[in-house]
PDB file of C-alpha atoms and ligand atoms in Angstrom:
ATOM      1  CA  UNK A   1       0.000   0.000   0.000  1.00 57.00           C
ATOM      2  CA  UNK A   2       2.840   1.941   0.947  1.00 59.00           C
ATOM      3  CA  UNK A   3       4.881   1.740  -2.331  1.00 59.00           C
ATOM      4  CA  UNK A   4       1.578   2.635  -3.947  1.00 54.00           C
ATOM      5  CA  UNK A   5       1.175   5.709  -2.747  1.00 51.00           C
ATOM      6  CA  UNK A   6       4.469   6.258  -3.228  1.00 54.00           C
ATOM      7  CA  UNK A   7       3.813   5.804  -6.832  1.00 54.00           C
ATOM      8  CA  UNK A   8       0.541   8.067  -7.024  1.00 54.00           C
ATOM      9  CA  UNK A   9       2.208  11.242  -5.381  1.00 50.00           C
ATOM     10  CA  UNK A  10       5.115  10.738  -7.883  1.00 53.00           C
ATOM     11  CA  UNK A  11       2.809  10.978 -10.930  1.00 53.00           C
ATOM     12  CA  UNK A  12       0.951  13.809  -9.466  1.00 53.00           C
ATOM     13  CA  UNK A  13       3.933  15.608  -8.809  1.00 52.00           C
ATOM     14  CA  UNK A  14       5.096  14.842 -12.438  1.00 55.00           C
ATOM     15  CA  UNK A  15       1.619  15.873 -13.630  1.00 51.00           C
ATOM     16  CA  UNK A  16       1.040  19.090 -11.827  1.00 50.00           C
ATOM     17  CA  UNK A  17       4.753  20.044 -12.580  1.00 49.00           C
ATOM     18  CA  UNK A  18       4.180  19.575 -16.562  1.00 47.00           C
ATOM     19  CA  UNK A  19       0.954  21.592 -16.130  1.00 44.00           C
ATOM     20  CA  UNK A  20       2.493  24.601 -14.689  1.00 48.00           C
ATOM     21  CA  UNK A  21       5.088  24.312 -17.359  1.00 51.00           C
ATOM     22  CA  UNK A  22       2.592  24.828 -20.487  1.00 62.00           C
ATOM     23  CA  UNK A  23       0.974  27.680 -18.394  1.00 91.00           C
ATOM     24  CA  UNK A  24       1.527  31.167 -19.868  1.00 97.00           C
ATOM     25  CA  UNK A  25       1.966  34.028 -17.608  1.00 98.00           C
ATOM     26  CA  UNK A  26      -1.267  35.427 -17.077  1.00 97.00           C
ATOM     27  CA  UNK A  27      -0.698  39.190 -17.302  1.00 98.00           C
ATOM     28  CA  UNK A  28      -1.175  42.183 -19.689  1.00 98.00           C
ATOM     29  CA  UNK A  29       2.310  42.583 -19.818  1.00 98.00           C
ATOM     30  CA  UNK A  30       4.691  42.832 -23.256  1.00 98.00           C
ATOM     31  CA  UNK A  31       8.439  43.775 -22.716  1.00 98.00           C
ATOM     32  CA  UNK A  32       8.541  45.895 -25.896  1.00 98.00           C
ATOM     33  CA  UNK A  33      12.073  44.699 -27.509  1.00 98.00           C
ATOM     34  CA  UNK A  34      12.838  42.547 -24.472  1.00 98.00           C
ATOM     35  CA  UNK A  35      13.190  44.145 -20.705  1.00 98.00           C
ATOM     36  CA  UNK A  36      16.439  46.525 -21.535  1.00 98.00           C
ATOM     37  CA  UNK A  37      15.666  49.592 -20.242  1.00 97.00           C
ATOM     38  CA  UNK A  38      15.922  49.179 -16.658  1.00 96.00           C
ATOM     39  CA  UNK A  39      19.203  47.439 -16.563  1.00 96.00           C
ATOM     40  CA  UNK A  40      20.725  49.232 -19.711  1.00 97.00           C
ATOM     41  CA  UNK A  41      20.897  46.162 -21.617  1.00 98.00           C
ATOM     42  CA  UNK A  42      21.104  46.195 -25.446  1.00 98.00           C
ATOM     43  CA  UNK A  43      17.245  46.375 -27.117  1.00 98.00           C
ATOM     44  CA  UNK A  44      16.639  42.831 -28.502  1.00 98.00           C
ATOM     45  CA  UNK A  45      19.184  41.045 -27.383  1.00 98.00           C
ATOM     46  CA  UNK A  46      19.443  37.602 -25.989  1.00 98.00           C
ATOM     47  CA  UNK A  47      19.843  39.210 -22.310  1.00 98.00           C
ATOM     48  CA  UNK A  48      16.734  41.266 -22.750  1.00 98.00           C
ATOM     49  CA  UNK A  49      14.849  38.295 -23.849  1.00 98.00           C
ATOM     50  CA  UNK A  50      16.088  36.648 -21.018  1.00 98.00           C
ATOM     51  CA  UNK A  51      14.899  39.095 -18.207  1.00 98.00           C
ATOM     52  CA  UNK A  52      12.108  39.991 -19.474  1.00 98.00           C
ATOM     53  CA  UNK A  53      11.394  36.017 -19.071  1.00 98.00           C
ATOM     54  CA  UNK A  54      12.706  36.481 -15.492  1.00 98.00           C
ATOM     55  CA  UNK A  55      10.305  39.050 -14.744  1.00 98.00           C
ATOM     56  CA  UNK A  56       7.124  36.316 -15.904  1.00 98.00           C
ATOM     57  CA  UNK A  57       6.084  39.005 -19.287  1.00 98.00           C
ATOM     58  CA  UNK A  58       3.313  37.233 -20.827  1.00 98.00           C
ATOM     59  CA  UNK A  59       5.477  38.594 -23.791  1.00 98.00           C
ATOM     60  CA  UNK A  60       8.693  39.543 -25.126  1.00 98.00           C
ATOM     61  CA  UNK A  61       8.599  42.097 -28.306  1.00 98.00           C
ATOM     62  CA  UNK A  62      11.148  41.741 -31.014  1.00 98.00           C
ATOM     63  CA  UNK A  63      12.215  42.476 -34.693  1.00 98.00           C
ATOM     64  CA  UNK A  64      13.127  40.406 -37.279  1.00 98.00           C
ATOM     65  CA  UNK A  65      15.266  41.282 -40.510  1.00 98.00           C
ATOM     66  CA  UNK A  66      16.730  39.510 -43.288  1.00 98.00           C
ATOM     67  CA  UNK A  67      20.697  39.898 -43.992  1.00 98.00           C
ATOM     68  CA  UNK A  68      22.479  40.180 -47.612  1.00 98.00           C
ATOM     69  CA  UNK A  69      23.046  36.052 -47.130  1.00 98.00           C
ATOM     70  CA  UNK A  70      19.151  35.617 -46.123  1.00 97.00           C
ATOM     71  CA  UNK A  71      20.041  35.246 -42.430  1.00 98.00           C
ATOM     72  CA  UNK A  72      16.902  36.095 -40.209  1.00 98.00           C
ATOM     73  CA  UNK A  73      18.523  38.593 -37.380  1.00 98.00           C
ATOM     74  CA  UNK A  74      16.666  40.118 -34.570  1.00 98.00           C
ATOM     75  CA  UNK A  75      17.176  44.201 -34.307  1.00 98.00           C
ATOM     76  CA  UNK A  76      14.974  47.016 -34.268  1.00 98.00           C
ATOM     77  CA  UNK A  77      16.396  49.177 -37.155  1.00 97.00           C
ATOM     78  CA  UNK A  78      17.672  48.212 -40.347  1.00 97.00           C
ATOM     79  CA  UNK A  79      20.648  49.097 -39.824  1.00 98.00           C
ATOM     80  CA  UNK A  80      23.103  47.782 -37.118  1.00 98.00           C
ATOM     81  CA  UNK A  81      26.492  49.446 -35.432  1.00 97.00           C
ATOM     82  CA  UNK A  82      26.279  51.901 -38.713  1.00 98.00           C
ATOM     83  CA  UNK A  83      25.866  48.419 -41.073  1.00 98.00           C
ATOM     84  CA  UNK A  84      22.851  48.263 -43.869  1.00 98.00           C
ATOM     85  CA  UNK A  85      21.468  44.945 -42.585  1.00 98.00           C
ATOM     86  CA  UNK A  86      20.054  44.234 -46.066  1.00 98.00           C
ATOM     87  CA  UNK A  87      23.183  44.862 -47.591  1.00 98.00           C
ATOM     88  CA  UNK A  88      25.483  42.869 -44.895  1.00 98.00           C
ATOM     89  CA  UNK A  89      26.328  39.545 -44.388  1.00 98.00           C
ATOM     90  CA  UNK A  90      25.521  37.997 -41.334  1.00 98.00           C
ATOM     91  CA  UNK A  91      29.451  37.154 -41.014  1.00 98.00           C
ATOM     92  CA  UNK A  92      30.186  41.088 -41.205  1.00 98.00           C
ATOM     93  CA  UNK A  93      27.174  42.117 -38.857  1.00 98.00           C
ATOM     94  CA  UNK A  94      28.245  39.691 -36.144  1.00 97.00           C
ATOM     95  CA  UNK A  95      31.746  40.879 -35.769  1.00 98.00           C
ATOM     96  CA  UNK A  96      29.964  43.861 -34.103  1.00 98.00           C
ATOM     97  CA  UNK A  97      29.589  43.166 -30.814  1.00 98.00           C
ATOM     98  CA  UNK A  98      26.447  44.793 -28.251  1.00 97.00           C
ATOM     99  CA  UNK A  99      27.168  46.569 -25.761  1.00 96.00           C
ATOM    100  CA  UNK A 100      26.959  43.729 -23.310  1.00 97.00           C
ATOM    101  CA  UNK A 101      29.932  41.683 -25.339  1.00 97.00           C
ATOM    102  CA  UNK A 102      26.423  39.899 -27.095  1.00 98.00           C
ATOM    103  CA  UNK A 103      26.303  39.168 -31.267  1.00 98.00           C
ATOM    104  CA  UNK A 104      23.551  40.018 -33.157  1.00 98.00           C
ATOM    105  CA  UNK A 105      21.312  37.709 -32.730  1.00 98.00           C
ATOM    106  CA  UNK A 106      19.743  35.766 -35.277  1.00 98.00           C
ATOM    107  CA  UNK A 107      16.122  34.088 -35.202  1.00 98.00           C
ATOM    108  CA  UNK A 108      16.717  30.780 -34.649  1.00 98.00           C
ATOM    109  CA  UNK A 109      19.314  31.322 -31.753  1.00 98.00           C
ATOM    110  CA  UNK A 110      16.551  34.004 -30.215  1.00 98.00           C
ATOM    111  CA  UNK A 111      13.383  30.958 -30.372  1.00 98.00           C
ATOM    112  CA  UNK A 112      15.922  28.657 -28.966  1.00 98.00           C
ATOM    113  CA  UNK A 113      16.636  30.486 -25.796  1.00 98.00           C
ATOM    114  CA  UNK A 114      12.630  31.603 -25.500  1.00 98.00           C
ATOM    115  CA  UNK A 115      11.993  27.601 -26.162  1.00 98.00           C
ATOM    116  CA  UNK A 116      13.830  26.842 -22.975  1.00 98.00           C
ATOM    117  CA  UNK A 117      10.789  28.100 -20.894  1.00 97.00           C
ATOM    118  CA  UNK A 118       7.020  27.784 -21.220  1.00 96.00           C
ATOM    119  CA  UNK A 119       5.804  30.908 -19.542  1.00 98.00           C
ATOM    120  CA  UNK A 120       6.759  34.425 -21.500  1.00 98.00           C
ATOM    121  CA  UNK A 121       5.693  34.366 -25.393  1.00 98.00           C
ATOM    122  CA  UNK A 122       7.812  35.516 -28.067  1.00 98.00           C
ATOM    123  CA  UNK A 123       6.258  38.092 -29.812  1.00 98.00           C
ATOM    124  CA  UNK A 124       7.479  38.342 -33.143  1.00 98.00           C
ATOM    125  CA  UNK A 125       7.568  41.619 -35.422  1.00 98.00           C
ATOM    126  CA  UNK A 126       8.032  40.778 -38.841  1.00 98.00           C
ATOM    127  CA  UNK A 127      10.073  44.534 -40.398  1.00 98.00           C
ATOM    128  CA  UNK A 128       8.853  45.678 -43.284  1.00 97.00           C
ATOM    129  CA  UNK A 129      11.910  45.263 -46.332  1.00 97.00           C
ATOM    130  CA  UNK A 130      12.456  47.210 -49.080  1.00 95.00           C
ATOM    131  CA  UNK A 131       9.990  46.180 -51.691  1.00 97.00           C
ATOM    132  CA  UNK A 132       6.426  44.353 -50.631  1.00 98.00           C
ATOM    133  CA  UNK A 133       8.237  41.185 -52.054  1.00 98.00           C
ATOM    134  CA  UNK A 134      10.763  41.346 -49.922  1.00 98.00           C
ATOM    135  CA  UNK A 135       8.545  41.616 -46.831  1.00 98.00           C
ATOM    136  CA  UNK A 136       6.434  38.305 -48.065  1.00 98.00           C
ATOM    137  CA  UNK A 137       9.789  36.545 -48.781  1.00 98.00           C
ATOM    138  CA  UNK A 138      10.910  37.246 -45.029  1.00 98.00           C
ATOM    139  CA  UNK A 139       7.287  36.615 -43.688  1.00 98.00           C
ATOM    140  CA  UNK A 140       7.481  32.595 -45.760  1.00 98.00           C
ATOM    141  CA  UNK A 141      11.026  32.497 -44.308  1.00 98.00           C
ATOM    142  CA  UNK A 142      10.089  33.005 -40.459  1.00 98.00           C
ATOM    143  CA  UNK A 143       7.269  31.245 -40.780  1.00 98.00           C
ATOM    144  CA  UNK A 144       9.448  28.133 -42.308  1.00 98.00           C
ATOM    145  CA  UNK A 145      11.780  28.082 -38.945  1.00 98.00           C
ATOM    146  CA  UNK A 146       9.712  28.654 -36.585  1.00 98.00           C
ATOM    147  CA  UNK A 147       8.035  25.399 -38.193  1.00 98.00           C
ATOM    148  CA  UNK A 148      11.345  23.622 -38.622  1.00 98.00           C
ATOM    149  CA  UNK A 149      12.053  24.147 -34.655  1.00 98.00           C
ATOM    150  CA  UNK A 150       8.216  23.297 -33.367  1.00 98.00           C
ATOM    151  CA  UNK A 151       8.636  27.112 -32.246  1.00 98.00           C
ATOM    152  CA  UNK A 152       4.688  27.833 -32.924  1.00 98.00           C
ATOM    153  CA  UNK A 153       3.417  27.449 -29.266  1.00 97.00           C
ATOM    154  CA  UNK A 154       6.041  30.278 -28.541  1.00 98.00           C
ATOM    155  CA  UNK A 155       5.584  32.214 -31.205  1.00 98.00           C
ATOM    156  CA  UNK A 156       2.809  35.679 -31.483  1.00 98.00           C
ATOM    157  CA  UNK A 157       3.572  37.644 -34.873  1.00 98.00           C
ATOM    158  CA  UNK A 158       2.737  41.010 -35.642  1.00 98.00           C
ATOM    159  CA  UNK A 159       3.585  43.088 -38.364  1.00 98.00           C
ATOM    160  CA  UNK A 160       2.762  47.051 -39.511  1.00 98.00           C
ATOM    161  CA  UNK A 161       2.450  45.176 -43.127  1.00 98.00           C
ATOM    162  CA  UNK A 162      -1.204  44.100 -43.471  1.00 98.00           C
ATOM    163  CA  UNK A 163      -0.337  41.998 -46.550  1.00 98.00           C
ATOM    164  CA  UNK A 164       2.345  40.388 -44.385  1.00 98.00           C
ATOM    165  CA  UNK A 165      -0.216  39.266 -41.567  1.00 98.00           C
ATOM    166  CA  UNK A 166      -2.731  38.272 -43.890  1.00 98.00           C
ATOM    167  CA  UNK A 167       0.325  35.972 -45.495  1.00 98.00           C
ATOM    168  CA  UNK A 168       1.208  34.457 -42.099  1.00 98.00           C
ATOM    169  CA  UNK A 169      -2.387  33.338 -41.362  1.00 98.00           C
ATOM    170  CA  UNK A 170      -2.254  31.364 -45.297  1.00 98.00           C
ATOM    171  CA  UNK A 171       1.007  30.028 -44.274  1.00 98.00           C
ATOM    172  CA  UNK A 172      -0.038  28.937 -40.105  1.00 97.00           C
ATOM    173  CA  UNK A 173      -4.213  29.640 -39.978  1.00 97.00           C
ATOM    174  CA  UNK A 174      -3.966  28.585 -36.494  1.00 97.00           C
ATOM    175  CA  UNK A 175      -1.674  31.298 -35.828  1.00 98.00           C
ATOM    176  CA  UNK A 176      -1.903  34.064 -33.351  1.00 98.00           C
ATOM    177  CA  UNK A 177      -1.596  37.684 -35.096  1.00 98.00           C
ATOM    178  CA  UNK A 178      -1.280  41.327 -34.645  1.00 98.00           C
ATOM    179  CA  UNK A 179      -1.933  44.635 -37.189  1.00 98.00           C
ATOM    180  CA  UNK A 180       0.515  47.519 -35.827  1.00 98.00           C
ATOM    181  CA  UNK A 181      -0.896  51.141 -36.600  1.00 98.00           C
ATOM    182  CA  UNK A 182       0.125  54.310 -35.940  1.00 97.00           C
ATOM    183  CA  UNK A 183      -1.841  57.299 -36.848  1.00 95.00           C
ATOM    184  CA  UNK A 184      -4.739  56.697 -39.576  1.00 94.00           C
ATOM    185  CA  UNK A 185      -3.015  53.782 -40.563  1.00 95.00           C
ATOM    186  CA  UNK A 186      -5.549  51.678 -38.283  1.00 97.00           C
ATOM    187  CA  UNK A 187      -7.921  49.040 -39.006  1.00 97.00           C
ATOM    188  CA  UNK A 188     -11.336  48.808 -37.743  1.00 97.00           C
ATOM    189  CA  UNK A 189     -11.915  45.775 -35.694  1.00 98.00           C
ATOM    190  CA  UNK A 190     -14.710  44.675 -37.843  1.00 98.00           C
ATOM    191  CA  UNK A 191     -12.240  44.447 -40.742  1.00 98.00           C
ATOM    192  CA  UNK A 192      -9.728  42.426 -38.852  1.00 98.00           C
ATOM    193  CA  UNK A 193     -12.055  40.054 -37.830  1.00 98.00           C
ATOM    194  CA  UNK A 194     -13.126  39.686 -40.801  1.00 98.00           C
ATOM    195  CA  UNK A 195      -9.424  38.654 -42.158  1.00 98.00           C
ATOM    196  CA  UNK A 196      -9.303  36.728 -39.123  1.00 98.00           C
ATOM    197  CA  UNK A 197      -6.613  38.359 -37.409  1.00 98.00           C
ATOM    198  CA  UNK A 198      -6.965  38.343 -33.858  1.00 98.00           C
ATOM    199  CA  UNK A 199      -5.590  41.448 -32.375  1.00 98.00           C
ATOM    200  CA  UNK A 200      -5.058  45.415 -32.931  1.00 98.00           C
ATOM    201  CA  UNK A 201      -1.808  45.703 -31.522  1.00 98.00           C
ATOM    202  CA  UNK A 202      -1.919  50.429 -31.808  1.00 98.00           C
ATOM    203  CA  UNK A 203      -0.727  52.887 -30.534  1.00 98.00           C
ATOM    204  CA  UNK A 204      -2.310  53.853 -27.501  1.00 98.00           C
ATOM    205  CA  UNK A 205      -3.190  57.124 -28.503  1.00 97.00           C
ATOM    206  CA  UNK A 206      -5.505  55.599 -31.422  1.00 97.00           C
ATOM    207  CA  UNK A 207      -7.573  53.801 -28.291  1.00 98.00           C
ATOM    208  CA  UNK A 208      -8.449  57.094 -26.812  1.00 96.00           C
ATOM    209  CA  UNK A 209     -11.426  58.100 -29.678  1.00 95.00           C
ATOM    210  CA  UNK A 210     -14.338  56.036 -30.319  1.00 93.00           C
ATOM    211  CA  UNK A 211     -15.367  53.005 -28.682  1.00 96.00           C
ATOM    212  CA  UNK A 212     -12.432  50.641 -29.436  1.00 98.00           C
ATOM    213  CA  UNK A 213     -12.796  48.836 -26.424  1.00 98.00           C
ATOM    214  CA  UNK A 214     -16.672  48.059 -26.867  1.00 97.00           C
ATOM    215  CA  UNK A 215     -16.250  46.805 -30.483  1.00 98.00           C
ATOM    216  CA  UNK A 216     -13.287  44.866 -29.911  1.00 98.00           C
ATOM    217  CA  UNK A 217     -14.993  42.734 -27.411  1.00 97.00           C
ATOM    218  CA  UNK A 218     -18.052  42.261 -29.377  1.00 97.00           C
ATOM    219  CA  UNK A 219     -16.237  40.858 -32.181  1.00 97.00           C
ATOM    220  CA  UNK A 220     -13.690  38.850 -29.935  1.00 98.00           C
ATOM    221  CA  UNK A 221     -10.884  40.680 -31.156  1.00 98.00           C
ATOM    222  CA  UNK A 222      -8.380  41.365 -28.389  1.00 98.00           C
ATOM    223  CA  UNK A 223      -6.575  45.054 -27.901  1.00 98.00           C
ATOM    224  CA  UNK A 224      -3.027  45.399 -27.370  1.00 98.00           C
ATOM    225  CA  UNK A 225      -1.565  49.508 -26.897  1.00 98.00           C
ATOM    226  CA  UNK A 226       2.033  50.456 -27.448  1.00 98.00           C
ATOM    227  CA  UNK A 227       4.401  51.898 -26.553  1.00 98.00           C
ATOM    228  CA  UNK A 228       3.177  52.862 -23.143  1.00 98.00           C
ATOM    229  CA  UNK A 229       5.781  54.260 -20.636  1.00 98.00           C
ATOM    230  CA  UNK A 230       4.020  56.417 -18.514  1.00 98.00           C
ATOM    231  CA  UNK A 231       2.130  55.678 -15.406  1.00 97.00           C
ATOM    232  CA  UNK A 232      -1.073  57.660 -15.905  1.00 97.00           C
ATOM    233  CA  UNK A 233      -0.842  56.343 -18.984  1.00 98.00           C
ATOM    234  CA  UNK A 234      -0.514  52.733 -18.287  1.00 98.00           C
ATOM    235  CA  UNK A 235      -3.643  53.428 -15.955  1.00 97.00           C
ATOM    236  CA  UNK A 236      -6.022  54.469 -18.387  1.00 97.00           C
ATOM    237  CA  UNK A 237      -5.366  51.393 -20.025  1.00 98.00           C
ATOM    238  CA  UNK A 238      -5.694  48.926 -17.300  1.00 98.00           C
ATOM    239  CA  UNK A 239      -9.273  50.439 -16.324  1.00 97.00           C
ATOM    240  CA  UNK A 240     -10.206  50.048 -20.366  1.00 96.00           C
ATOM    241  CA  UNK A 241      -9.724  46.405 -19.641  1.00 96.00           C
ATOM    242  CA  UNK A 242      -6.482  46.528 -22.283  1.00 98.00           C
ATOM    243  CA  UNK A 243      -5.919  43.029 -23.048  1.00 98.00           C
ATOM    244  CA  UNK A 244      -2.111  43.351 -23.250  1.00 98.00           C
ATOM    245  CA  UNK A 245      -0.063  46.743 -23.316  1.00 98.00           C
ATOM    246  CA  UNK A 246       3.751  47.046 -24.443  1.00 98.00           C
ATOM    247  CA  UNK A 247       6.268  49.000 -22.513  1.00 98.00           C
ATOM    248  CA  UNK A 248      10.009  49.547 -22.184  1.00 98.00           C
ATOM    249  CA  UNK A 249       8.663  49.773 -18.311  1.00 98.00           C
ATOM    250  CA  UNK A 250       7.728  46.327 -17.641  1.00 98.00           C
ATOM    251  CA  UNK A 251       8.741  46.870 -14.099  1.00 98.00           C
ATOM    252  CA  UNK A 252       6.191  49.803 -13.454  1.00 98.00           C
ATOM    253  CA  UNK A 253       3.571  48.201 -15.238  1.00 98.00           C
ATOM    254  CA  UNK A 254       3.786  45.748 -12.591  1.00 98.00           C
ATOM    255  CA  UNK A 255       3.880  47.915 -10.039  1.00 98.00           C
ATOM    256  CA  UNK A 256       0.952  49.750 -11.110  1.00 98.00           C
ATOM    257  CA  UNK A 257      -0.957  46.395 -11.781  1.00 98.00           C
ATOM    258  CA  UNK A 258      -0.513  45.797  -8.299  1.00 96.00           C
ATOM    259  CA  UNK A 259      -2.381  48.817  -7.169  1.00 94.00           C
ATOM    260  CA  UNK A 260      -5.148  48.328  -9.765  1.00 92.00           C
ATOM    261  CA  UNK A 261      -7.992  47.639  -7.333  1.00 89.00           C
ATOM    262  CA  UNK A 262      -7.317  50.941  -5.847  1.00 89.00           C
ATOM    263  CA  UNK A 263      -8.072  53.381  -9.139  1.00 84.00           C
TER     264      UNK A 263
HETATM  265 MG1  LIG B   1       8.818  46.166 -32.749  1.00 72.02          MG
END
């Protein structure tokens, strides 16, 4: 009887231990190009990735680009330590180190390191290239190794390139997107649920006419506000019933989350 009960708490333990591991933080909050700021580590880098993981993000924002040799890197601009990314190889972009003694990093090394825990998504910005062409040739290319490395449980995109999004749900329909706007460069939710893309993922100041928040819930599309620093800010947001909101402040948002029963 003993050595049976033995047995039975070791499963649950396995069990319960495996559940928590497929859980997904459950919180609003998106470290917009990893948590840097805070510890003045390099945007999108590895280490940025890697705390904003430590801090339990739901998310972790990044940027994808393709090199001269067709490597998928992960940087914010297209151009790197004064380098054309487009027109480098990866060989000549990686001799320039971060500030933080860190590579470049490309795609496949970035999933790999977000693979190694289940709790912070990756949330994947696929840049807008040179020519529309371009921007569907990277979009089929991320899509292809995030495949190749069973990366799609990890892996949110979102894109300011509506054709790109629209490509991403042909290439993965069961995947989870994002539209980026700016300005009047927004979508109404009606539309995007009509393409079947998920989320408006705009910035916040777009949220503050009309009655985004209404309409998004009726059509089950969920609202995600960038890039949103300040506290009052961050507030507004929270009492909207936001469903995610990016910041280079991940720590604050916290903090305010904490006090959210109190405004
Ligand atoms: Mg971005």
């Amino acid at each position: 009887m003993k050595r049976i009960c033995f047995i039975f708490c070791l499963l649950f333990i396995a069990y319960t231990s495996k559940a928590q591991q497929m859980e997904w933080n459950k919180n609003c909050v998106i470290a917009h190009r990893g948590a840097w700021k805070k510890n003045n580590l390099p945007e999108n880098s590895i280490a940025s990735l890697k705390e904003a993981i430590r801090l339990k993000c739901y998310g972790s924002e990044f940027d994808v680009h393709f090199t001269k040799d067709s490597v998928i890197v992960v940087n914010h601009d297209d151009v790197y330590k004064g380098l054309t990314i487009a027109e480098s190889t990866y060989a000549e972009l990686s001799k320039e180190l971060q500030s933080n003694g860190e590579q470049i990093p490309t795609l496949e090394s970035y999933l790999l390191e977000g693979m190694r825990q289940k709790g912070t998504k990756l949330i994947l910005e696929i840049k807008i290239a040179k020519t529309p062409e371009g921007t569907i040739a990277l979009t089929d290319a991320v899509v292809q190794l995030v495949k190749k490395l069973k990366a799609s449980a990890w892996v949110e995109y979102i894109s300011f390139s509506y054709p790109a999004v629209l490509r991403l749900l042909q290439l993965d329909p069961a995947a989870k997107t994002a539209f980026l706007a700016e300005g009047k460069e927004y979508v109404p939710v009606e539309k995007l649920k009509e393409d079947h893309i998920g989320q408006a993922d705009y910035h916040y100041a777009i949220y503050k006419e009309g009655d985004w928040f209404k309409k998004a819930r009726q059509q089950g599309v969920t609202i995600n506000a960038w890039t949103v620093n300040k506290e009052e800010d961050m507030r507004w947001l929270i009492v909207q019933k936001a469903d995610y909101i990016t910041t280079n402040e991940p720590e604050l948002l916290f903090k305010v989350l904490e006090k959210k029963n109190d405004f």
